[in-house]
Amino acid sequence: VEVIKEVPVYTEAEAMSEEDFFLLCQLIYKEAGSPKTSNLDRTLVGNVALNRLDCNYRNATTLREVIYSKGQYTTAPAITNNEHVQIPMSSVLAAYRLAIGNRYCPNNVIFQSQGKQGDGVWKKVGHHYYCYSNSVELDEHQIIKEFE
């Protein structure tokens, strides 16, 4: 397993802060870090967190608030500010795809768990269900990339 020890620095053109990128990498790793987990599944885990941020789910205005919102991510206590934490490259690449603006699920997909939730299943990947919320307005102009 290839592991990184430092988070890459972004250019000014990229909108995500280093702190948010580091949090997103860790969230993806903690929620979908098994070597058996597909790269699509890893990327969708991060995409759901960003969708929650975009729609202010549970009044969250930062990625940190999304991750640490009570009852949302059981792995949140394992996410750290320690800059020396090792994160596998597969999780970093999933976060990077999202950080540069690629999105792989509709913006109203805000639930990810091992069971069905919300207002219907968008897709099941591995053990995760990715589910809609009808309370989030769907952006019809959103471009969803094909996963490569």
CSV table of C-alpha atoms in Angstrom, one decimal:
chain,number,residue,atom,x,y,z
A,1,VAL,CA,0.0,0.0,0.0
A,2,GLU,CA,1.5,3.3,-1.1
A,3,VAL,CA,1.2,5.9,1.7
A,4,ILE,CA,1.7,9.7,1.7
A,5,LYS,CA,3.1,11.6,4.6
A,6,GLU,CA,2.4,15.1,3.4
A,7,VAL,CA,-0.6,16.6,1.8
A,8,PRO,CA,0.1,18.2,-1.6
A,9,VAL,CA,-0.1,22.0,-1.8
A,10,TYR,CA,-2.8,23.5,-4.1
A,11,THR,CA,-2.5,26.3,-6.5
A,12,GLU,CA,-4.5,29.5,-6.1
A,13,ALA,CA,-6.9,28.3,-8.8
A,14,GLU,CA,-8.1,25.4,-6.6
A,15,ALA,CA,-10.9,26.3,-4.2
A,16,MET,CA,-10.4,23.8,-1.4
A,17,SER,CA,-8.1,24.8,1.5
A,18,GLU,CA,-5.3,22.5,2.6
A,19,GLU,CA,-7.1,21.9,5.9
A,20,ASP,CA,-10.3,20.8,4.1
A,21,PHE,CA,-8.3,18.6,1.7
A,22,PHE,CA,-6.6,16.9,4.6
A,23,LEU,CA,-9.9,16.4,6.4
A,24,LEU,CA,-11.5,15.0,3.2
A,25,CYS,CA,-8.5,12.6,2.6
A,26,GLN,CA,-8.9,11.3,6.2
A,27,LEU,CA,-12.7,11.0,6.0
A,28,ILE,CA,-12.4,8.9,2.8
A,29,TYR,CA,-9.7,6.8,4.3
A,30,LYS,CA,-11.6,6.2,7.5
A,31,GLU,CA,-15.0,5.5,5.8
A,32,ALA,CA,-13.8,3.6,2.8
A,33,GLY,CA,-10.1,2.7,3.3
A,34,SER,CA,-10.2,-1.0,2.9
A,35,PRO,CA,-8.0,-2.3,0.1
A,36,LYS,CA,-11.2,-4.2,-1.1
A,37,THR,CA,-13.1,-0.9,-1.5
A,38,SER,CA,-13.3,0.4,-5.1
A,39,ASN,CA,-11.9,3.8,-6.1
A,40,LEU,CA,-15.5,4.8,-7.1
A,41,ASP,CA,-16.8,4.0,-3.6
A,42,ARG,CA,-14.0,6.0,-2.0
A,43,THR,CA,-14.7,9.0,-4.3
A,44,LEU,CA,-18.5,8.8,-3.7
A,45,VAL,CA,-17.9,8.9,0.1
A,46,GLY,CA,-16.1,12.2,-0.3
A,47,ASN,CA,-18.6,13.5,-2.8
A,48,VAL,CA,-21.5,12.9,-0.3
A,49,ALA,CA,-19.6,14.9,2.3
A,50,LEU,CA,-19.1,17.8,-0.1
A,51,ASN,CA,-22.8,17.6,-1.2
A,52,ARG,CA,-23.7,18.0,2.5
A,53,LEU,CA,-21.5,21.0,2.8
A,54,ASP,CA,-23.0,22.6,-0.4
A,55,CYS,CA,-26.5,22.2,0.9
A,56,ASN,CA,-25.7,23.2,4.5
A,57,TYR,CA,-26.9,19.9,5.8
A,58,ARG,CA,-27.7,20.2,9.5
A,59,ASN,CA,-26.6,23.9,9.2
A,60,ALA,CA,-23.0,22.9,8.5
A,61,THR,CA,-21.0,25.7,6.9
A,62,THR,CA,-17.6,24.0,7.0
A,63,LEU,CA,-16.3,20.5,6.1
A,64,ARG,CA,-15.3,20.1,9.7
A,65,GLU,CA,-18.9,20.7,10.8
A,66,VAL,CA,-20.1,18.2,8.2
A,67,ILE,CA,-17.7,15.5,9.4
A,68,TYR,CA,-18.2,16.1,13.2
A,69,SER,CA,-22.0,16.6,13.1
A,70,LYS,CA,-23.5,14.4,15.8
A,71,GLY,CA,-24.4,10.9,14.6
A,72,GLN,CA,-23.1,11.3,11.1
A,73,TYR,CA,-19.7,9.7,10.7
A,74,THR,CA,-18.8,7.1,13.2
A,75,THR,CA,-15.2,7.4,12.2
A,76,ALA,CA,-15.0,11.1,13.0
A,77,PRO,CA,-13.2,10.6,16.3
A,78,ALA,CA,-10.3,8.9,14.4
A,79,ILE,CA,-9.8,12.0,12.2
A,80,THR,CA,-7.0,14.1,13.5
A,81,ASN,CA,-5.2,17.4,13.0
A,82,ASN,CA,-1.9,15.5,13.2
A,83,GLU,CA,-0.1,16.4,10.0
A,84,HIS,CA,2.0,13.3,10.2
A,85,VAL,CA,-0.9,10.9,9.8
A,86,GLN,CA,-0.4,8.4,6.9
A,87,ILE,CA,-3.1,8.2,4.3
A,88,PRO,CA,-3.0,5.7,1.4
A,89,MET,CA,-2.6,7.2,-2.0
A,90,SER,CA,-6.0,5.7,-3.1
A,91,SER,CA,-7.8,8.0,-0.6
A,92,VAL,CA,-5.7,11.0,-1.5
A,93,LEU,CA,-6.5,10.5,-5.2
A,94,ALA,CA,-10.2,10.2,-4.5
A,95,ALA,CA,-10.1,13.5,-2.5
A,96,TYR,CA,-8.0,15.2,-5.3
A,97,ARG,CA,-10.6,14.3,-7.9
A,98,LEU,CA,-13.2,16.1,-5.8
A,99,ALA,CA,-11.0,19.0,-4.9
A,100,ILE,CA,-10.4,20.0,-8.5
A,101,GLY,CA,-14.2,20.1,-9.1
A,102,ASN,CA,-15.1,16.7,-10.4
A,103,ARG,CA,-18.4,15.3,-9.1
A,104,TYR,CA,-19.6,11.8,-9.5
A,105,CYS,CA,-23.1,11.9,-8.0
A,106,PRO,CA,-26.0,14.3,-8.1
A,107,ASN,CA,-25.9,17.1,-5.6
A,108,ASN,CA,-29.0,15.8,-3.8
A,109,VAL,CA,-27.3,12.6,-2.9
A,110,ILE,CA,-26.4,13.4,0.8
A,111,PHE,CA,-26.7,10.0,2.4
A,112,GLN,CA,-24.1,7.2,2.4
A,113,SER,CA,-24.4,4.2,4.7
A,114,GLN,CA,-24.6,0.5,4.7
A,115,GLY,CA,-28.4,0.7,4.6
A,116,LYS,CA,-31.0,2.5,2.6
A,117,GLN,CA,-31.8,6.1,3.8
A,118,GLY,CA,-33.5,9.2,2.7
A,119,ASP,CA,-35.8,9.4,-0.3
A,120,GLY,CA,-34.5,6.6,-2.5
A,121,VAL,CA,-31.3,4.9,-3.6
A,122,TRP,CA,-29.2,6.6,-6.3
A,123,LYS,CA,-26.6,3.8,-6.4
A,124,LYS,CA,-25.2,0.9,-4.4
A,125,VAL,CA,-21.4,0.5,-4.6
A,126,GLY,CA,-19.8,-2.2,-2.5
A,127,HIS,CA,-21.4,-2.2,0.9
A,128,HIS,CA,-22.5,1.5,0.7
A,129,TYR,CA,-25.9,2.8,-0.4
A,130,TYR,CA,-25.9,6.4,-1.8
A,131,CYS,CA,-29.3,7.9,-1.3
A,132,TYR,CA,-31.2,11.0,-2.3
A,133,SER,CA,-32.8,13.7,-0.2
A,134,ASN,CA,-35.9,15.4,-1.8
A,135,SER,CA,-35.3,18.4,0.5
A,136,VAL,CA,-32.2,19.3,-1.6
A,137,GLU,CA,-32.9,21.0,-4.9
A,138,LEU,CA,-31.3,19.2,-7.7
A,139,ASP,CA,-29.0,21.3,-9.9
A,140,GLU,CA,-30.0,20.3,-13.4
A,141,HIS,CA,-26.8,21.9,-14.8
A,142,GLN,CA,-24.5,19.8,-12.6
A,143,ILE,CA,-22.1,17.7,-14.7
A,144,ILE,CA,-21.5,14.3,-13.3
A,145,LYS,CA,-18.3,12.8,-14.6
A,146,GLU,CA,-17.9,9.2,-15.6
A,147,PHE,CA,-15.6,7.4,-13.2
A,148,GLU,CA,-12.4,6.4,-14.8
